[in-house]
mmCIF file of C-alpha atoms and ligand atoms in Angstrom:
data_model
loop_
_atom_site.group_PDB
_atom_site.id
_atom_site.type_symbol
_atom_site.label_atom_id
_atom_site.label_comp_id
_atom_site.label_asym_id
_atom_site.label_seq_id
_atom_site.Cartn_x
_atom_site.Cartn_y
_atom_site.Cartn_z
ATOM 1 C CA MET A 1 -22.734 0.539 63.732
ATOM 2 C CA LEU A 2 -22.491 2.023 66.433
ATOM 3 C CA THR A 3 -25.178 3.073 69.094
ATOM 4 C CA ARG A 4 -25.531 7.033 68.761
ATOM 5 C CA ASN A 5 -26.339 8.706 72.472
ATOM 6 C CA VAL A 6 -28.216 11.954 72.544
ATOM 7 C CA LYS A 7 -28.795 13.592 76.020
ATOM 8 C CA ILE A 8 -31.754 15.584 77.033
ATOM 9 C CA ASN A 9 -30.147 18.390 80.054
ATOM 10 C CA LEU A 10 -33.513 18.736 82.270
ATOM 11 C CA LYS A 11 -31.802 18.391 86.019
ATOM 12 C CA GLU A 12 -32.905 15.660 87.466
ATOM 13 C CA ARG A 13 -35.010 14.599 84.688
ATOM 14 C CA SER A 14 -32.226 14.420 82.200
ATOM 15 C CA TYR A 15 -32.071 11.085 80.118
ATOM 16 C CA ASP A 16 -30.358 9.493 77.319
ATOM 17 C CA ILE A 17 -31.962 8.360 73.707
ATOM 18 C CA SER A 18 -29.801 5.597 72.261
ATOM 19 C CA ILE A 19 -30.494 4.934 68.648
ATOM 20 C CA GLY A 20 -29.388 1.929 66.614
ATOM 21 C CA VAL A 21 -29.804 -1.476 65.187
ATOM 22 C CA ASP A 22 -30.501 -4.554 67.072
ATOM 23 C CA ILE A 23 -30.518 -2.663 70.949
ATOM 24 C CA PHE A 24 -33.487 -3.605 72.545
ATOM 25 C CA HIS A 25 -30.868 -5.669 74.556
ATOM 26 C CA LEU A 26 -29.785 -2.312 76.192
ATOM 27 C CA ILE A 27 -32.704 -2.936 78.124
ATOM 28 C CA ALA A 28 -31.635 -5.203 79.590
ATOM 29 C CA ASP A 29 -29.647 -2.631 81.685
ATOM 30 C CA ILE A 30 -32.396 -1.306 83.273
ATOM 31 C CA ALA A 31 -34.324 -3.760 84.041
ATOM 32 C CA PRO A 32 -36.656 -3.376 86.588
ATOM 33 C CA LYS A 33 -37.419 -5.922 89.623
ATOM 34 C CA LYS A 34 -41.939 -5.194 88.417
ATOM 35 C CA ALA A 35 -42.561 -4.050 84.733
ATOM 36 C CA PHE A 36 -45.828 -3.468 82.830
ATOM 37 C CA ILE A 37 -45.397 -3.562 79.085
ATOM 38 C CA ILE A 38 -47.816 -1.174 77.460
ATOM 39 C CA THR A 39 -48.636 -1.983 73.641
ATOM 40 C CA ASP A 40 -50.907 -1.885 70.151
ATOM 41 C CA ASP A 41 -51.488 -4.867 68.170
ATOM 42 C CA ASN A 42 -49.638 -4.006 65.617
ATOM 43 C CA VAL A 43 -46.542 -3.828 67.065
ATOM 44 C CA GLU A 44 -46.669 -6.925 70.325
ATOM 45 C CA PRO A 45 -43.936 -9.026 69.276
ATOM 46 C CA TYR A 46 -41.617 -6.403 69.732
ATOM 47 C CA ALA A 47 -43.245 -5.950 72.913
ATOM 48 C CA LYS A 48 -42.662 -10.198 73.886
ATOM 49 C CA THR A 49 -38.763 -9.314 72.791
ATOM 50 C CA VAL A 50 -38.753 -6.715 75.372
ATOM 51 C CA GLN A 51 -40.817 -8.823 77.546
ATOM 52 C CA ASN A 52 -38.275 -11.554 77.304
ATOM 53 C CA ILE A 53 -35.097 -9.181 78.027
ATOM 54 C CA ILE A 54 -36.722 -7.373 81.243
ATOM 55 C CA LEU A 55 -37.438 -11.262 82.523
ATOM 56 C CA GLY A 56 -33.646 -12.261 81.242
ATOM 57 C CA ALA A 57 -32.414 -10.081 83.310
ATOM 58 C CA GLY A 58 -34.368 -11.107 86.201
ATOM 59 C CA ALA A 59 -37.651 -9.175 86.428
ATOM 60 C CA GLU A 60 -39.945 -11.093 88.989
ATOM 61 C CA PHE A 61 -42.614 -9.699 87.048
ATOM 62 C CA CYS A 62 -43.334 -8.174 82.865
ATOM 63 C CA GLU A 63 -46.717 -8.360 81.819
ATOM 64 C CA ILE A 64 -48.135 -6.514 78.745
ATOM 65 C CA LEU A 65 -51.148 -4.825 78.317
ATOM 66 C CA THR A 66 -52.167 -4.643 73.983
ATOM 67 C CA PHE A 67 -54.625 -1.928 72.655
ATOM 68 C CA PRO A 68 -56.402 -2.405 69.059
ATOM 69 C CA HIS A 69 -53.911 0.428 67.245
ATOM 70 C CA GLY A 70 -55.302 3.978 66.287
ATOM 71 C CA GLU A 71 -55.230 7.024 67.515
ATOM 72 C CA LYS A 72 -59.191 6.308 69.088
ATOM 73 C CA ALA A 73 -56.796 3.951 71.451
ATOM 74 C CA LYS A 74 -55.995 7.402 73.507
ATOM 75 C CA SER A 75 -58.821 7.281 75.798
ATOM 76 C CA TYR A 76 -60.216 7.753 79.521
ATOM 77 C CA ASN A 77 -61.354 4.897 78.915
ATOM 78 C CA ASN A 78 -58.409 2.848 78.105
ATOM 79 C CA LEU A 79 -56.320 5.026 80.299
ATOM 80 C CA GLN A 80 -59.180 3.264 82.885
ATOM 81 C CA LYS A 81 -57.866 -0.103 81.360
ATOM 82 C CA ALA A 82 -54.443 0.822 81.854
ATOM 83 C CA HIS A 83 -54.223 2.004 85.456
ATOM 84 C CA ASP A 84 -57.437 -1.104 86.430
ATOM 85 C CA TRP A 85 -54.426 -3.742 85.447
ATOM 86 C CA MET A 86 -51.932 -1.787 86.814
ATOM 87 C CA LEU A 87 -53.378 -1.658 90.439
ATOM 88 C CA GLU A 88 -54.517 -5.352 89.647
ATOM 89 C CA ASN A 89 -51.515 -6.613 89.421
ATOM 90 C CA ASN A 90 -49.816 -4.484 92.812
ATOM 91 C CA ILE A 91 -48.142 -1.854 90.707
ATOM 92 C CA HIS A 92 -45.509 -0.287 93.492
ATOM 93 C CA ARG A 93 -43.383 3.272 92.718
ATOM 94 C CA ASN A 94 -40.594 1.529 91.679
ATOM 95 C CA SER A 95 -42.413 -0.320 89.173
ATOM 96 C CA VAL A 96 -40.867 0.671 85.593
ATOM 97 C CA VAL A 97 -43.953 1.009 82.637
ATOM 98 C CA PHE A 98 -42.922 0.515 79.150
ATOM 99 C CA ALA A 99 -44.368 2.122 76.340
ATOM 100 C CA VAL A 100 -43.464 0.012 73.022
ATOM 101 C CA GLY A 101 -44.991 1.471 70.346
ATOM 102 C CA GLY A 102 -45.540 4.749 68.097
ATOM 103 C CA GLY A 103 -46.800 7.708 69.652
ATOM 104 C CA VAL A 104 -50.148 7.057 70.272
ATOM 105 C CA VAL A 105 -49.160 4.045 73.177
ATOM 106 C CA GLY A 106 -46.421 6.027 74.081
ATOM 107 C CA ASP A 107 -48.479 9.202 74.832
ATOM 108 C CA LEU A 108 -51.455 6.640 76.764
ATOM 109 C CA ALA A 109 -48.655 4.535 78.334
ATOM 110 C CA GLY A 110 -46.811 8.066 79.418
ATOM 111 C CA PHE A 111 -50.227 9.797 80.951
ATOM 112 C CA ALA A 112 -50.968 6.271 82.576
ATOM 113 C CA ALA A 113 -47.317 6.381 84.000
ATOM 114 C CA ALA A 114 -47.258 10.058 85.264
ATOM 115 C CA THR A 115 -51.107 10.049 86.957
ATOM 116 C CA ILE A 116 -50.738 5.486 88.509
ATOM 117 C CA MET A 117 -49.550 5.715 91.880
ATOM 118 C CA ARG A 118 -48.839 9.987 91.666
ATOM 119 C CA GLY A 119 -46.307 8.830 89.143
ATOM 120 C CA VAL A 120 -44.041 5.871 88.528
ATOM 121 C CA GLU A 121 -41.221 6.025 85.721
ATOM 122 C CA PHE A 122 -41.632 5.149 82.607
ATOM 123 C CA VAL A 123 -39.496 4.207 79.492
ATOM 124 C CA GLN A 124 -40.197 5.033 75.541
ATOM 125 C CA VAL A 125 -39.534 2.501 72.883
ATOM 126 C CA PRO A 126 -40.403 4.136 70.365
ATOM 127 C CA THR A 127 -41.346 1.009 67.225
ATOM 128 C CA SER A 128 -42.785 3.870 64.665
ATOM 129 C CA LEU A 129 -40.665 6.957 62.758
ATOM 130 C CA LEU A 130 -42.570 9.295 63.877
ATOM 131 C CA SER A 131 -42.847 8.419 67.661
ATOM 132 C CA GLN A 132 -38.305 7.729 66.803
ATOM 133 C CA VAL A 133 -38.251 11.577 65.702
ATOM 134 C CA ASP A 134 -40.973 13.397 67.770
ATOM 135 C CA SER A 135 -43.299 12.130 70.204
ATOM 136 C CA SER A 136 -41.094 9.503 72.173
ATOM 137 C CA VAL A 137 -39.072 12.548 72.909
ATOM 138 C CA GLY A 138 -39.893 15.502 75.355
ATOM 139 C CA GLY A 139 -42.458 14.142 78.034
ATOM 140 C CA LYS A 140 -45.783 15.161 75.963
ATOM 141 C CA THR A 141 -47.836 12.564 77.397
ATOM 142 C CA GLY A 142 -51.783 12.636 77.104
ATOM 143 C CA ILE A 143 -55.000 11.293 76.097
ATOM 144 C CA ASN A 144 -57.880 12.643 73.043
ATOM 145 C CA THR A 145 -61.270 14.060 74.339
ATOM 146 C CA LYS A 146 -64.471 14.892 72.655
ATOM 147 C CA HIS A 147 -63.627 18.089 72.759
ATOM 148 C CA GLY A 148 -59.963 18.028 70.525
ATOM 149 C CA LYS A 149 -56.518 16.066 70.466
ATOM 150 C CA ASN A 150 -53.969 15.781 73.811
ATOM 151 C CA LEU A 151 -56.163 18.028 75.501
ATOM 152 C CA VAL A 152 -55.937 15.676 78.603
ATOM 153 C CA GLY A 153 -52.424 15.022 79.285
ATOM 154 C CA ALA A 154 -49.351 15.867 81.546
ATOM 155 C CA PHE A 155 -45.675 17.214 80.739
ATOM 156 C CA TYR A 156 -43.523 13.693 82.309
ATOM 157 C CA GLN A 157 -40.369 13.008 81.278
ATOM 158 C CA PRO A 158 -39.515 9.431 80.245
ATOM 159 C CA LYS A 159 -36.783 8.060 82.090
ATOM 160 C CA ALA A 160 -34.779 6.571 79.297
ATOM 161 C CA VAL A 161 -35.928 6.930 75.234
ATOM 162 C CA ILE A 162 -34.492 3.183 73.155
ATOM 163 C CA ILE A 163 -34.894 3.877 69.263
ATOM 164 C CA ASP A 164 -34.024 0.098 68.034
ATOM 165 C CA ILE A 165 -33.989 1.323 63.677
ATOM 166 C CA SER A 166 -34.441 -2.017 63.071
ATOM 167 C CA SER A 167 -38.239 -2.300 64.207
ATOM 168 C CA LEU A 168 -38.450 0.498 61.337
ATOM 169 C CA LYS A 169 -38.700 -2.604 58.696
ATOM 170 C CA THR A 170 -42.236 -4.022 59.284
ATOM 171 C CA LEU A 171 -43.580 -0.092 59.554
ATOM 172 C CA PRO A 172 -45.837 0.313 56.643
ATOM 173 C CA LYS A 173 -44.377 2.904 54.417
ATOM 174 C CA ARG A 174 -47.844 5.219 55.112
ATOM 175 C CA GLU A 175 -46.581 5.253 58.973
ATOM 176 C CA LEU A 176 -42.995 5.790 57.411
ATOM 177 C CA LEU A 177 -43.662 8.610 55.092
ATOM 178 C CA ALA A 178 -46.004 9.978 57.999
ATOM 179 C CA GLY A 179 -42.646 10.072 60.153
ATOM 180 C CA TYR A 180 -40.654 11.772 57.575
ATOM 181 C CA ALA A 181 -43.248 14.833 57.381
ATOM 182 C CA GLU A 182 -41.806 15.477 61.099
ATOM 183 C CA ILE A 183 -37.979 14.953 60.199
ATOM 184 C CA VAL A 184 -38.205 17.757 57.379
ATOM 185 C CA LYS A 185 -40.411 19.119 60.232
ATOM 186 C CA TYR A 186 -36.948 19.641 61.937
ATOM 187 C CA GLY A 187 -34.808 21.427 58.868
ATOM 188 C CA LEU A 188 -37.619 23.545 58.260
ATOM 189 C CA ILE A 189 -37.788 25.236 61.816
ATOM 190 C CA ASP A 190 -34.361 26.286 61.700
ATOM 191 C CA ASN A 191 -31.542 23.873 59.574
ATOM 192 C CA LEU A 192 -32.028 24.686 56.556
ATOM 193 C CA GLU A 193 -28.746 22.569 55.613
ATOM 194 C CA PHE A 194 -30.576 19.566 57.150
ATOM 195 C CA PHE A 195 -34.133 20.330 54.171
ATOM 196 C CA ASP A 196 -30.855 20.331 51.518
ATOM 197 C CA TRP A 197 -29.834 17.299 53.343
ATOM 198 C CA LEU A 198 -32.866 15.621 52.845
ATOM 199 C CA GLU A 199 -33.880 17.027 49.363
ATOM 200 C CA ASN A 200 -30.629 14.742 48.538
ATOM 201 C CA ASN A 201 -30.725 11.922 50.738
ATOM 202 C CA SER A 202 -34.625 11.223 50.946
ATOM 203 C CA ASP A 203 -34.821 8.205 49.133
ATOM 204 C CA ALA A 204 -31.731 6.727 51.691
ATOM 205 C CA VAL A 205 -33.732 7.950 54.449
ATOM 206 C CA LEU A 206 -37.067 5.902 53.166
ATOM 207 C CA SER A 207 -35.337 3.134 51.833
ATOM 208 C CA LEU A 208 -33.684 2.495 55.509
ATOM 209 C CA ASP A 209 -30.222 2.461 54.323
ATOM 210 C CA GLU A 210 -28.126 2.519 58.043
ATOM 211 C CA SER A 211 -26.154 5.380 57.741
ATOM 212 C CA ALA A 212 -29.051 7.976 56.271
ATOM 213 C CA ILE A 213 -32.029 6.843 58.465
ATOM 214 C CA THR A 214 -29.616 6.835 61.629
ATOM 215 C CA HIS A 215 -27.839 10.718 60.578
ATOM 216 C CA ALA A 216 -31.870 11.668 60.343
ATOM 217 C CA ILE A 217 -33.182 10.407 63.364
ATOM 218 C CA GLU A 218 -29.840 11.979 65.098
ATOM 219 C CA VAL A 219 -30.407 15.108 64.429
ATOM 220 C CA SER A 220 -33.977 15.354 64.744
ATOM 221 C CA CYS A 221 -33.488 14.178 68.260
ATOM 222 C CA LYS A 222 -30.685 16.852 68.540
ATOM 223 C CA ALA A 223 -33.359 19.379 67.048
ATOM 224 C CA LYS A 224 -35.626 18.759 69.789
ATOM 225 C CA ALA A 225 -33.791 17.509 72.709
ATOM 226 C CA ALA A 226 -32.075 21.769 72.218
ATOM 227 C CA ILE A 227 -36.190 22.955 71.705
ATOM 228 C CA VAL A 228 -37.032 21.103 74.763
ATOM 229 C CA GLU A 229 -34.365 22.141 76.700
ATOM 230 C CA ALA A 230 -34.839 25.791 76.667
ATOM 231 C CA ASP A 231 -38.265 25.383 77.009
ATOM 232 C CA GLU A 232 -39.573 21.991 78.728
ATOM 233 C CA ARG A 233 -43.271 23.067 79.438
ATOM 234 C CA GLU A 234 -43.902 25.562 75.934
ATOM 235 C CA GLN A 235 -44.062 28.535 77.360
ATOM 236 C CA GLY A 236 -42.340 30.232 74.559
ATOM 237 C CA ARG A 237 -39.733 28.226 72.266
ATOM 238 C CA ARG A 238 -40.941 24.756 72.136
ATOM 239 C CA ALA A 239 -43.987 25.766 70.042
ATOM 240 C CA LEU A 240 -41.701 26.266 67.140
ATOM 241 C CA LEU A 241 -42.522 22.264 67.243
ATOM 242 C CA ASN A 242 -46.024 22.733 66.035
ATOM 243 C CA LEU A 243 -45.376 24.033 62.698
ATOM 244 C CA GLY A 244 -47.986 22.851 60.453
ATOM 245 C CA HIS A 245 -49.656 21.845 63.305
ATOM 246 C CA THR A 246 -52.651 24.171 63.572
ATOM 247 C CA PHE A 247 -53.813 23.625 60.611
ATOM 248 C CA GLY A 248 -52.116 19.510 60.420
ATOM 249 C CA HIS A 249 -54.523 18.846 64.173
ATOM 250 C CA ALA A 250 -57.823 20.863 62.477
ATOM 251 C CA LEU A 251 -58.015 18.020 59.561
ATOM 252 C CA GLU A 252 -57.450 15.447 61.545
ATOM 253 C CA ALA A 253 -60.111 16.221 63.847
ATOM 254 C CA ALA A 254 -62.673 17.037 60.249
ATOM 255 C CA ALA A 255 -61.368 13.191 59.669
ATOM 256 C CA GLY A 256 -62.790 11.509 62.333
ATOM 257 C CA TYR A 257 -59.058 10.254 63.318
ATOM 258 C CA ASP A 258 -60.724 6.834 60.889
ATOM 259 C CA GLY A 259 -57.429 6.542 59.610
ATOM 260 C CA SER A 260 -58.472 8.371 56.575
ATOM 261 C CA LEU A 261 -56.040 11.091 57.447
ATOM 262 C CA ILE A 262 -52.981 10.138 59.886
ATOM 263 C CA HIS A 263 -50.775 12.244 61.506
ATOM 264 C CA GLY A 264 -48.279 12.812 60.109
ATOM 265 C CA GLU A 265 -50.072 13.206 56.946
ATOM 266 C CA ALA A 266 -51.736 15.937 58.275
ATOM 267 C CA VAL A 267 -48.624 17.485 59.001
ATOM 268 C CA ALA A 268 -47.400 17.642 55.772
ATOM 269 C CA ILE A 269 -50.385 19.217 54.848
ATOM 270 C CA GLY A 270 -50.337 21.686 57.042
ATOM 271 C CA THR A 271 -47.222 22.710 56.529
ATOM 272 C CA VAL A 272 -47.406 23.445 53.278
ATOM 273 C CA MET A 273 -50.308 25.884 54.425
ATOM 274 C CA ALA A 274 -48.204 27.709 57.188
ATOM 275 C CA PHE A 275 -46.253 28.186 53.835
ATOM 276 C CA ASP A 276 -48.428 29.232 51.797
ATOM 277 C CA LEU A 277 -49.713 31.589 54.256
ATOM 278 C CA SER A 278 -46.248 33.024 55.256
ATOM 279 C CA ALA A 279 -46.389 33.452 51.186
ATOM 280 C CA ALA A 280 -49.659 35.219 50.997
ATOM 281 C CA MET A 281 -48.275 37.891 54.008
ATOM 282 C CA GLY A 282 -45.442 38.740 51.833
ATOM 283 C CA LEU A 283 -43.491 37.239 55.120
ATOM 284 C CA CYS A 284 -41.600 33.893 52.920
ATOM 285 C CA SER A 285 -40.541 33.625 49.188
ATOM 286 C CA LEU A 286 -43.774 31.956 46.255
ATOM 287 C CA LYS A 287 -40.065 30.091 45.665
ATOM 288 C CA ASP A 288 -39.670 28.117 49.263
ATOM 289 C CA ALA A 289 -42.925 27.065 49.743
ATOM 290 C CA ALA A 290 -43.072 25.298 46.617
ATOM 291 C CA ARG A 291 -39.628 24.062 47.040
ATOM 292 C CA VAL A 292 -41.685 22.396 50.467
ATOM 293 C CA ARG A 293 -44.629 21.478 48.745
ATOM 294 C CA VAL A 294 -42.333 19.494 45.624
ATOM 295 C CA HIS A 295 -40.422 18.017 48.676
ATOM 296 C CA PHE A 296 -43.404 16.643 49.975
ATOM 297 C CA GLU A 297 -44.762 16.248 46.844
ATOM 298 C CA SER A 298 -41.485 13.759 45.643
ATOM 299 C CA VAL A 299 -41.935 11.434 48.821
ATOM 300 C CA GLY A 300 -45.454 10.919 48.080
ATOM 301 C CA LEU A 301 -47.309 12.552 51.378
ATOM 302 C CA PRO A 302 -50.307 14.944 51.050
ATOM 303 C CA VAL A 303 -50.023 18.330 50.154
ATOM 304 C CA HIS A 304 -53.827 19.652 50.510
ATOM 305 C CA ALA A 305 -56.655 19.018 51.761
ATOM 306 C CA GLY A 306 -58.872 18.042 48.268
ATOM 307 C CA ASN A 307 -59.909 14.718 50.436
ATOM 308 C CA ILE A 308 -61.336 16.659 53.236
ATOM 309 C CA ASN A 309 -65.070 16.663 53.768
ATOM 310 C CA ALA A 310 -65.122 20.391 55.853
ATOM 311 C CA THR A 311 -65.273 24.097 54.825
ATOM 312 C CA SER A 312 -62.599 26.629 56.136
ATOM 313 C CA GLY A 313 -65.363 28.036 58.439
ATOM 314 C CA GLU A 314 -65.542 24.732 60.137
ATOM 315 C CA LEU A 315 -61.916 24.137 60.031
ATOM 316 C CA ILE A 316 -61.242 27.421 61.800
ATOM 317 C CA SER A 317 -63.559 26.818 64.215
ATOM 318 C CA ILE A 318 -61.809 23.260 65.158
ATOM 319 C CA MET A 319 -58.523 25.500 65.327
ATOM 320 C CA ARG A 320 -59.795 28.162 67.896
ATOM 321 C CA ARG A 321 -60.743 24.983 70.561
ATOM 322 C CA ASP A 322 -56.907 23.360 70.022
ATOM 323 C CA LYS A 323 -55.249 24.378 73.032
ATOM 324 C CA LYS A 324 -52.581 26.102 71.370
ATOM 325 C CA ALA A 325 -54.506 28.793 71.150
ATOM 326 C CA LEU A 326 -54.697 31.249 73.878
ATOM 327 C CA ASP A 327 -57.709 33.289 75.132
ATOM 328 C CA ASN A 328 -59.242 32.094 71.623
ATOM 329 C CA ASN A 329 -56.028 33.954 69.654
ATOM 330 C CA MET A 330 -54.887 31.241 67.288
ATOM 331 C CA VAL A 331 -51.207 30.542 67.841
ATOM 332 C CA PHE A 332 -49.381 29.863 64.407
ATOM 333 C CA ILE A 333 -46.123 28.760 63.595
ATOM 334 C CA LEU A 334 -44.821 31.543 60.517
ATOM 335 C CA VAL A 335 -41.539 31.106 58.348
ATOM 336 C CA ASN A 336 -39.775 33.895 56.863
ATOM 337 C CA ALA A 337 -37.800 31.259 54.942
ATOM 338 C CA ILE A 338 -36.766 27.820 55.231
ATOM 339 C CA GLY A 339 -34.797 26.911 58.578
ATOM 340 C CA ASP A 340 -36.511 30.315 59.831
ATOM 341 C CA ALA A 341 -39.798 29.758 62.061
ATOM 342 C CA PHE A 342 -41.589 32.268 64.033
ATOM 343 C CA ILE A 343 -44.253 32.121 66.341
ATOM 344 C CA SER A 344 -46.713 34.895 65.702
ATOM 345 C CA LYS A 345 -50.042 35.698 66.976
ATOM 346 C CA GLU A 346 -51.006 38.483 64.555
ATOM 347 C CA VAL A 347 -52.505 36.557 61.459
ATOM 348 C CA LYS A 348 -55.694 37.649 59.670
ATOM 349 C CA ILE A 349 -58.327 35.120 59.919
ATOM 350 C CA ASN A 350 -59.115 36.121 55.915
ATOM 351 C CA MET A 351 -55.831 35.067 54.877
ATOM 352 C CA VAL A 352 -56.099 31.629 56.586
ATOM 353 C CA CYS A 353 -59.059 31.217 55.270
ATOM 354 C CA ASP A 354 -58.061 31.797 51.814
ATOM 355 C CA VAL A 355 -54.759 28.820 52.235
ATOM 356 C CA LEU A 356 -57.375 26.341 53.690
ATOM 357 C CA SER A 357 -60.282 27.006 50.732
ATOM 358 C CA LYS A 358 -57.639 26.636 47.522
ATOM 359 C CA SER A 359 -56.480 23.422 49.767
ATOM 360 C CA LEU A 360 -59.628 22.482 50.493
ATOM 361 C CA ALA A 361 -60.437 22.795 46.265
ATOM 362 C CA GLY A 362 -57.126 20.664 45.931
ATOM 363 C CA CYS A 363 -55.101 23.530 45.223
ATOM 364 C CA ASP A 364 -52.551 25.444 46.806
ATOM 365 C CA SER A 365 -52.323 28.905 47.040
ATOM 366 C CA GLY A 366 -48.338 29.605 46.998
ATOM 367 C CA ARG A 367 -48.016 27.412 43.492
ATOM 368 C CA ILE A 368 -45.448 29.037 40.884
HETATM 369 N N1 LIG B 1 -44.239 17.399 69.554
HETATM 370 C C1 LIG B 1 -44.084 18.983 69.666
HETATM 371 C C2 LIG B 1 -43.825 18.926 71.237
HETATM 372 O O1 LIG B 1 -43.388 17.694 71.069
HETATM 373 O O2 LIG B 1 -43.698 19.427 71.887
#
């Protein structure tokens, strides 16, 4: 199958996303003299493959730094470890950092690259579905703090993104589903036709049928590219990509980032809540809200917060601290319909509370 290319046009920060099967070898074309690979203990074999390719292309130095997998790795402590490791190995301005792994590795390595020597180039080699369709594209990098997720970071675009679909073969099913939730998001934001296609092709996508998974990743990357090109630093339209995330981030924080609720699962529940809230506000039909819930349920994603040990009040205080809140006003992505999302600062807190309470009780307000 041919490699697909999606271009992100950001003037001098433009880059290509290459999508294909067994395409790690493309890294040889962009191998620097000195490379620093950051990865996690789940996907180290892919990092070693990338290392061999870079050394095979003639690099003088190419070493790997491996962190434990999981959201907790996105810490100040690990950022410092990455910086120290680079400095001990005499990183210079022409060195390149390679992030080989999922969203956590990409965010941490990207931020380390953005902040070392006032910024060295970095390449995203995402190996999880979630990072292939979302976090590796668009330049968001950062770490978590005790105050919340991604609160310290930078917009820092990679030099290239290499998406080798073969790496999904070793991805646990739960992680695959979590990435699928972000794929569905693009249909829900502004592409009803894509959501229709996903309803009919989710089995093929999730069983990694090459043509179906490639199509799903390509459509997702094109959708993300269009939004990032229009609003790189999230002053407006890019916030649409946060559909389900205001609720989702609060759920993740309440669950304690201990692996009991992973990002894409929280996004699935949060997206159902966003549709339920929109339906309760009379913006979208109960039928559309039910259709979204049924689709997530049909593939095996969670659709309510029944397992989260928190009250709606606690979740609301976490949401107020989210960096998407403006002057303490929460920003929600709401929908008029599937494929018609918009940004709203006009949400009544009692309605949010109601949706949260129902979801925490294990039900949803949009059931018909
Ligand atoms: N994941 C949302 C964004 O990149 O803006």
